Short mmCIF file of C-alpha atoms in Angstrom, two decimals:
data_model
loop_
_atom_site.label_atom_id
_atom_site.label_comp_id
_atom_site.label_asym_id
_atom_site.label_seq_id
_atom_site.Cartn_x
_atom_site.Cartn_y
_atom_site.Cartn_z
CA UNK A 1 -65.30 22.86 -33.64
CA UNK A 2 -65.66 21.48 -37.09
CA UNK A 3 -63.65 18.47 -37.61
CA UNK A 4 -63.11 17.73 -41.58
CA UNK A 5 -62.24 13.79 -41.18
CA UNK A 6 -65.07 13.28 -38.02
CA UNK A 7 -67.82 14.66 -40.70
CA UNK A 8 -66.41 12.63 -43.71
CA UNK A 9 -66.54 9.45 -41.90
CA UNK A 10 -70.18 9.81 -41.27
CA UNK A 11 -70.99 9.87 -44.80
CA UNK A 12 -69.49 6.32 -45.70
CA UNK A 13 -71.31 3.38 -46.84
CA UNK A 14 -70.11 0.60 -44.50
CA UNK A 15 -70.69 -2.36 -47.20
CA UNK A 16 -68.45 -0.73 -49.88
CA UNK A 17 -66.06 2.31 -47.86
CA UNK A 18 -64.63 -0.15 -44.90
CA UNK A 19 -61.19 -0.45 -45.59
CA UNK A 20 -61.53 3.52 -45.71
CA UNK A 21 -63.76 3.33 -41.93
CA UNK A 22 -61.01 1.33 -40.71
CA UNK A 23 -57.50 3.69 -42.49
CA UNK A 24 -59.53 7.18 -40.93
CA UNK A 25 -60.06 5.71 -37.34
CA UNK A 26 -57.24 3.56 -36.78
CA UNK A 27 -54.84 6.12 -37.83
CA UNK A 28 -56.64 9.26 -37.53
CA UNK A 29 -59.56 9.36 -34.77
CA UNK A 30 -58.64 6.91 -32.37
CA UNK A 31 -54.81 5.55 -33.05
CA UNK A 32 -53.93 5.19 -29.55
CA UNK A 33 -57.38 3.80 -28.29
CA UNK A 34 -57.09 1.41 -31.39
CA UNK A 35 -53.65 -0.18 -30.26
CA UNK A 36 -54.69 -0.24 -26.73
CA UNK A 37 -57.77 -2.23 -27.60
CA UNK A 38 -55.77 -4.29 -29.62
CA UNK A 39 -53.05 -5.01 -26.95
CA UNK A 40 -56.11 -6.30 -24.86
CA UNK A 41 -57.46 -8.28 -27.47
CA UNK A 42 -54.55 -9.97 -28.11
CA UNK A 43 -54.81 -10.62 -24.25
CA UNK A 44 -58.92 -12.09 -24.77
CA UNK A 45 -57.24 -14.91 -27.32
CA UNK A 46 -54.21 -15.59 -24.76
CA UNK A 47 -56.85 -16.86 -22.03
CA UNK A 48 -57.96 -19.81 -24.26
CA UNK A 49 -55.71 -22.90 -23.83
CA UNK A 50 -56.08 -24.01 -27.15
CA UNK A 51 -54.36 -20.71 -28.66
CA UNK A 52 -51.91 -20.14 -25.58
CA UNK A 53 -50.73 -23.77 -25.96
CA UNK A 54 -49.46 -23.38 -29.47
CA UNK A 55 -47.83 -19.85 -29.07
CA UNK A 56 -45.96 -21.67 -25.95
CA UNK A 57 -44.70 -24.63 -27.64
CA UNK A 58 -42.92 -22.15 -30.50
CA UNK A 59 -40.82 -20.52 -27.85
CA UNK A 60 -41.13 -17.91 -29.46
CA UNK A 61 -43.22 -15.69 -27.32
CA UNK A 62 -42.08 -16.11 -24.58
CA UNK A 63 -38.63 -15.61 -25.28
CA UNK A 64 -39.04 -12.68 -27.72
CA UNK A 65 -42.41 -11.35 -26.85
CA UNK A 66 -41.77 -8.02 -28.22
CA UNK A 67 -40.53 -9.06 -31.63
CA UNK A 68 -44.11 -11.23 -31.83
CA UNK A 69 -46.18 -8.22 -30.32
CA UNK A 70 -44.17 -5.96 -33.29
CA UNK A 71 -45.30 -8.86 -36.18
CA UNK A 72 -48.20 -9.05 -35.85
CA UNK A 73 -48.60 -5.27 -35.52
CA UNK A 74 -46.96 -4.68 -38.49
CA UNK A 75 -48.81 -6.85 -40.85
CA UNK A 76 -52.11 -5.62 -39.78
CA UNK A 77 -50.94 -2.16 -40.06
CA UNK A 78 -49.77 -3.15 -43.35
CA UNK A 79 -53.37 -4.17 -44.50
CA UNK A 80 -55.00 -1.04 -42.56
CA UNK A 81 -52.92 1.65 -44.29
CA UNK A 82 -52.35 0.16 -47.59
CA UNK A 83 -55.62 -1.47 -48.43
CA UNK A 84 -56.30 -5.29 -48.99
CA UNK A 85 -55.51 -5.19 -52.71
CA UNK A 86 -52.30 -2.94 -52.57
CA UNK A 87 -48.68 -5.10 -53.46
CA UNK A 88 -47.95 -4.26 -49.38
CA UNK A 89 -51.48 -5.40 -48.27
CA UNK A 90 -51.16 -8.70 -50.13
CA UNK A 91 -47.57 -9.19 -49.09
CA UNK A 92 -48.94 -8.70 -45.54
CA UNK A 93 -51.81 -11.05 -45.68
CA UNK A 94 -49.66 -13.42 -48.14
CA UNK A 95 -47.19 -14.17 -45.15
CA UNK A 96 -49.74 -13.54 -42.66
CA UNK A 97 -51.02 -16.70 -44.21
CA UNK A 98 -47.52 -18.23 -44.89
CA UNK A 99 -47.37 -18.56 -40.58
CA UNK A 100 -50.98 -19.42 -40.07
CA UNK A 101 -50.35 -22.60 -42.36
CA UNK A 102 -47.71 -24.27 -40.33
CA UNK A 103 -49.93 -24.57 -37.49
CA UNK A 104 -52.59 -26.59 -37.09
CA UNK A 105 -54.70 -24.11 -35.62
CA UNK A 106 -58.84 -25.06 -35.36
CA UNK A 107 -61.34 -23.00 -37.72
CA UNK A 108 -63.21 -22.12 -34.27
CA UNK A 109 -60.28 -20.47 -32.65
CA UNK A 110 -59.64 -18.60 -35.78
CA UNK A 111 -62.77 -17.13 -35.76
CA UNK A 112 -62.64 -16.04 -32.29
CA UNK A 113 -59.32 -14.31 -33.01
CA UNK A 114 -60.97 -12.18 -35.47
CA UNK A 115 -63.91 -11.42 -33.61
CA UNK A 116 -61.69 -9.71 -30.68
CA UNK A 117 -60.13 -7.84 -33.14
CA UNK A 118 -63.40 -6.55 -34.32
CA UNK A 119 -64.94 -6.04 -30.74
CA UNK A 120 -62.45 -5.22 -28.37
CA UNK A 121 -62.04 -1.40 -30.39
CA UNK A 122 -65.50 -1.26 -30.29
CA UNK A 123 -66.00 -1.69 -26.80
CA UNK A 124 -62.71 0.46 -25.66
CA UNK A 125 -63.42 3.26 -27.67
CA UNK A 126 -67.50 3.15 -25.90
CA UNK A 127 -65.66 3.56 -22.88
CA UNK A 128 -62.97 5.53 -22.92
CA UNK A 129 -62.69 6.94 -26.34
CA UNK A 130 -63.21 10.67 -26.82
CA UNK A 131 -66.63 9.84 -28.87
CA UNK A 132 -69.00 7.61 -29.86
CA UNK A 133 -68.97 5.64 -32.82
CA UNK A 134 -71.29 5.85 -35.16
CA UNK A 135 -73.24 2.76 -36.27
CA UNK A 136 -71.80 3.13 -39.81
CA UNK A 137 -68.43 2.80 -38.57
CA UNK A 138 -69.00 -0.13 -36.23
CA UNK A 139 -70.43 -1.66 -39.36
CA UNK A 140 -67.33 -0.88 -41.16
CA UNK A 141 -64.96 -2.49 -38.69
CA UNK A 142 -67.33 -5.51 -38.94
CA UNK A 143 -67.01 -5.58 -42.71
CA UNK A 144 -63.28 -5.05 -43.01
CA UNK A 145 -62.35 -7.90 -40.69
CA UNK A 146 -64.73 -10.20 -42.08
CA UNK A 147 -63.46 -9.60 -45.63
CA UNK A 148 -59.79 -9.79 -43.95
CA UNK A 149 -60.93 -13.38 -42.48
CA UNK A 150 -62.20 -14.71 -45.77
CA UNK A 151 -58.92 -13.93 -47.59
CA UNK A 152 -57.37 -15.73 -44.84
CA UNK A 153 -59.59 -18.81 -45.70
CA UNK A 154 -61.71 -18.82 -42.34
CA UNK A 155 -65.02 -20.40 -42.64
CA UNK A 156 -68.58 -19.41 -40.98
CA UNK A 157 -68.04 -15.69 -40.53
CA UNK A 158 -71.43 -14.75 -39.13
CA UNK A 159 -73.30 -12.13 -42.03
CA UNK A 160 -73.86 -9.40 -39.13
CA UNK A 161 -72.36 -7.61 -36.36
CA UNK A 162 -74.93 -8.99 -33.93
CA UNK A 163 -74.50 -12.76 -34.36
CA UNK A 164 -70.46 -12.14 -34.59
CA UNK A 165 -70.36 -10.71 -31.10
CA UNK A 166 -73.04 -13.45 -30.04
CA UNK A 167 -70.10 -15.60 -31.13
CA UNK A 168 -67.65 -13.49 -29.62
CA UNK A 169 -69.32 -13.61 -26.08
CA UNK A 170 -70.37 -17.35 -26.29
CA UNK A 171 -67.04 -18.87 -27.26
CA UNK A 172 -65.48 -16.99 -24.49
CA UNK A 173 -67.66 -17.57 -22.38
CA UNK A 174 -67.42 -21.12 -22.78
CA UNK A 175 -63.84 -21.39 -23.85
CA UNK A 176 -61.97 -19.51 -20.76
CA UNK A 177 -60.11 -21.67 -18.46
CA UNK A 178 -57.17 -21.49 -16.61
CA UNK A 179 -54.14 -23.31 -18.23
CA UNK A 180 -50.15 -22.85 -16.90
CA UNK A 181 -49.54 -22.18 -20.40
CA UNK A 182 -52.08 -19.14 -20.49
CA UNK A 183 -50.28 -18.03 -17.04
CA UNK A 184 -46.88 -18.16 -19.29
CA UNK A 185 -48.11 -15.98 -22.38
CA UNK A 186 -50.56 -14.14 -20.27
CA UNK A 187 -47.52 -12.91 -18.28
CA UNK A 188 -44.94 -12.40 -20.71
CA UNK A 189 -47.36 -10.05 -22.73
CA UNK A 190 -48.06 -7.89 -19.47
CA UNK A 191 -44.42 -7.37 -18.86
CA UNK A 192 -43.86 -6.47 -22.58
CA UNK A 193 -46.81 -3.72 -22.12
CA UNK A 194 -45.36 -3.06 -18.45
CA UNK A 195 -42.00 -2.07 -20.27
CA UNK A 196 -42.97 0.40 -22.65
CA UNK A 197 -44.06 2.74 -19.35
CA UNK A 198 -42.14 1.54 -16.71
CA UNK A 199 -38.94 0.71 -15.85
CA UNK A 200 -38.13 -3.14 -15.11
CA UNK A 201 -37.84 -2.24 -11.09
CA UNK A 202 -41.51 -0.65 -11.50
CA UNK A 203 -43.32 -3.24 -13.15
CA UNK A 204 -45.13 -4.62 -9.61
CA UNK A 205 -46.08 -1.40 -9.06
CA UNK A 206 -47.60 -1.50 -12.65
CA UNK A 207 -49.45 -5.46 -12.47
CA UNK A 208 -52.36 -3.95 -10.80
CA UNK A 209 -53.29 -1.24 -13.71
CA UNK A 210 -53.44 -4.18 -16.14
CA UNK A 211 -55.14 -6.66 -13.94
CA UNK A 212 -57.62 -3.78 -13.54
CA UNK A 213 -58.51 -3.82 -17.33
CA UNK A 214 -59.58 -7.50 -17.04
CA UNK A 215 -62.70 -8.62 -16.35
CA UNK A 216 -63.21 -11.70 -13.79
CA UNK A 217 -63.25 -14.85 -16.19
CA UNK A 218 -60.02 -13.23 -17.65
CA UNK A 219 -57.91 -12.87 -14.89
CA UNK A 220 -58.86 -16.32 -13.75
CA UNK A 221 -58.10 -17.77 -16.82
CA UNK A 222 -54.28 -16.56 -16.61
CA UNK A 223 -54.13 -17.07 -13.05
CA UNK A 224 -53.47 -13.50 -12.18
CA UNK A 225 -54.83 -11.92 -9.09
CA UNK A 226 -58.25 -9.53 -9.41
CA UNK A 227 -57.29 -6.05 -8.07
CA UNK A 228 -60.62 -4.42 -5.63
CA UNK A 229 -63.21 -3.49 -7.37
CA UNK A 230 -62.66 0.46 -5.88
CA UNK A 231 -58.79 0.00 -7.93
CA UNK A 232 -61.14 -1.48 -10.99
CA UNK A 233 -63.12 1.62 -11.10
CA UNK A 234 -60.50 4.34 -10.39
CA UNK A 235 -58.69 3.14 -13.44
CA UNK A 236 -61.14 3.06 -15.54
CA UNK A 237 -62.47 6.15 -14.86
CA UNK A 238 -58.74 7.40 -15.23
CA UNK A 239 -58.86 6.24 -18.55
CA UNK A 240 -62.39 7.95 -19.73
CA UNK A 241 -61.15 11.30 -17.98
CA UNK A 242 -58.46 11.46 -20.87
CA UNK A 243 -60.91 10.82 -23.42
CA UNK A 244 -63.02 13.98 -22.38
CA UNK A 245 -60.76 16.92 -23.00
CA UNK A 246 -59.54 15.11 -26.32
CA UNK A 247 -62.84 16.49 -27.79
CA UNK A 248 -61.75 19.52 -27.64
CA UNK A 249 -58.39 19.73 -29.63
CA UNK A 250 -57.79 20.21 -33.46
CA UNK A 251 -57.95 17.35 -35.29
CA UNK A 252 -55.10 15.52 -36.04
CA UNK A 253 -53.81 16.85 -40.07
CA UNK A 254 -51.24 13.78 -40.65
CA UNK A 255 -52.19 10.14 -39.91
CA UNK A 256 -50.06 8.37 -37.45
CA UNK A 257 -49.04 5.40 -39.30
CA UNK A 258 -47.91 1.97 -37.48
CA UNK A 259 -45.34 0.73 -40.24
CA UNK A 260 -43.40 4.55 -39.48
CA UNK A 261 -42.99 4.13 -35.83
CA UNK A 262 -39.44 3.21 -34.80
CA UNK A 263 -39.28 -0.35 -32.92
CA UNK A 264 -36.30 -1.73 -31.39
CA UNK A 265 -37.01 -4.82 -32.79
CA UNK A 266 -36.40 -4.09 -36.93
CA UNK A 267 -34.01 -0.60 -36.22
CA UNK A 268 -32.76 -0.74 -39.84
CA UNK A 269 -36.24 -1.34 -41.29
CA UNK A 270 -38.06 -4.42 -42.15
CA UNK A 271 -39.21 -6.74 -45.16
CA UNK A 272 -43.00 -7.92 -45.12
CA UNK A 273 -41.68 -11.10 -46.32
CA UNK A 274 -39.29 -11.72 -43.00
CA UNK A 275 -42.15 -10.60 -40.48
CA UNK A 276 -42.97 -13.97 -38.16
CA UNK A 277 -39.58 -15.81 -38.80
CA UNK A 278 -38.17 -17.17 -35.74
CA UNK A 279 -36.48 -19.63 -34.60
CA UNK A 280 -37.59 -22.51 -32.24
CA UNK A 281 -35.30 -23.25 -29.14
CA UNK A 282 -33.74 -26.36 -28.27
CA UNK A 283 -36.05 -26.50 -25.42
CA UNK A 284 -39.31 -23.84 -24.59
CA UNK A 285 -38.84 -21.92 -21.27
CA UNK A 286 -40.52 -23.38 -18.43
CA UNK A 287 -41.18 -21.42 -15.31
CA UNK A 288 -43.38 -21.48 -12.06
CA UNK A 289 -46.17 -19.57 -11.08
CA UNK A 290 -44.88 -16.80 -8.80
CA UNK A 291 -46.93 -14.65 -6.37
CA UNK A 292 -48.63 -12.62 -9.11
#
């Protein structure tokens, strides 16, 4: 089956065509593997008390986890389909910024932040996604986010793919620990997936397909109990089933574009410039573990 956007990605020149690598398989070849991988990236930077710590003391995600989950979407998805230099891709990475800068947040963690976000696709879309990718577009995804992390000031991006995931691996590696406050974000963002499947009455019946997706050091690090390794696999294996017959359909003719979908949390719309406002309670939840 010839597949118009599959061939024209394999002709692109990683150092000069990424922001194009990234628009064609984010919101053409893999657009639900992409957000998936994301979601669990997102997860990767929760398990690191450093990062968990300040999300909990904003109260902000763990009271309104899905209006968090739907920022930070957005402004990426901003950048991604509008291109670094467009008036929507710098109003994206201009208040991107904007909420960065109130935070003291250390250069390190930054850079493990964007490292996920450069890894974690790569690695779901080996597993489970309905092909390969190519070496060029790997490359690509590397170059995009490291040209996304110097306009957002961070320092010591590594100049290839290989030392970046060498960084990736070490600082988690080194940097996973368990912390009540990763518990806290950890399980606010796995009943915010939870609900876009389930019902509320379902989600313990849901836990163990998420816990599944984590690797050892991860689900220590929130505290969450490790599913058996028979669970792990059947899961898993769920997961690449669905990428096999995907190979054979037509290939998708209009891009699915993350600023279109409908969110409950902006149903009128929203303005770039009002993405990440919130408003601090008077006092951040607190909570107790529970039998997870």
């Amino acid at each position: 089956m010839k597949r118009e956007i599959t061939d024209s990605l394999a002709a692109l020149d990683p150092e000069k065509d990424y922001e194009e690598i990234m628009y064609l398989l984010q919101c053409y070849e893999f657009p639900w593997d992409y957000e998936r991988a994301l979601e669990f990236a997102l997860f990767r930077t929760y398990a690191v008390p450093s990062i968990s710590a300040l999300l909990y003391k904003t109260g902000e995600f763990v009271s309104r986890p899905r209006k968090r989950y739907d920022d930070t979407e957005l402004i990426l998805y901003e950048i991604t389909e509008n291109g670094f230099d467009s008036e929507r891709g710098r109003a994206a990475l201009r208040r991107m910024n904007q909420m960065h800068g109130r935070f003291p947040i250390a250069n390190e963690d930054f850079l493990y932040v964007l490292s996920t976000f450069v890894f974690e696709p790569i690695r779901w879309i080996e597993h489970f996604g309905w092909r390969l990718l190519r070496e060029n577009e790997k490359l690509g995804i590397f170059q995009f986010y490291s040209e996304l992390g110097r306009r957002m000031n961070i320092k010591d991006i590594p100049k290839d793919i290989n030392s970046f995931e060498d960084y990736n691996i070490e600082y988690g590696r080194t940097h996973f620990r368990y912390a009540e406050v990763n518990y806290h974000i950890g399980s606010a963002t796995r009943d915010l997936l939870l609900g876009f499947y389930l019902p509320k009455i379902l989600w313990p019946l849901g836990k163990p397909f998420i816990n599944a997706m984590m690797d050892d050091p991860l689900c220590e690090a929130f505290g969450f109990y490790k599913v058996p390794v028979p669970f792990q696999r059947f899961v898993k294996n769920s997961l690449k089933l669905r990428g096999k017959p995907l190979r054979f359909f037509p290939e998708r003719r209009q891009p699915r574009l993350g600023t279109q979908v409908k969110r409950p949390t902006y149903p009128g719309g929203y303005k770039i410039e009002e993405l990440g406002t919130f408003k601090k309670p008077d006092s951040v939840l607190k909570g107790t573990m529970e039998n997870d």
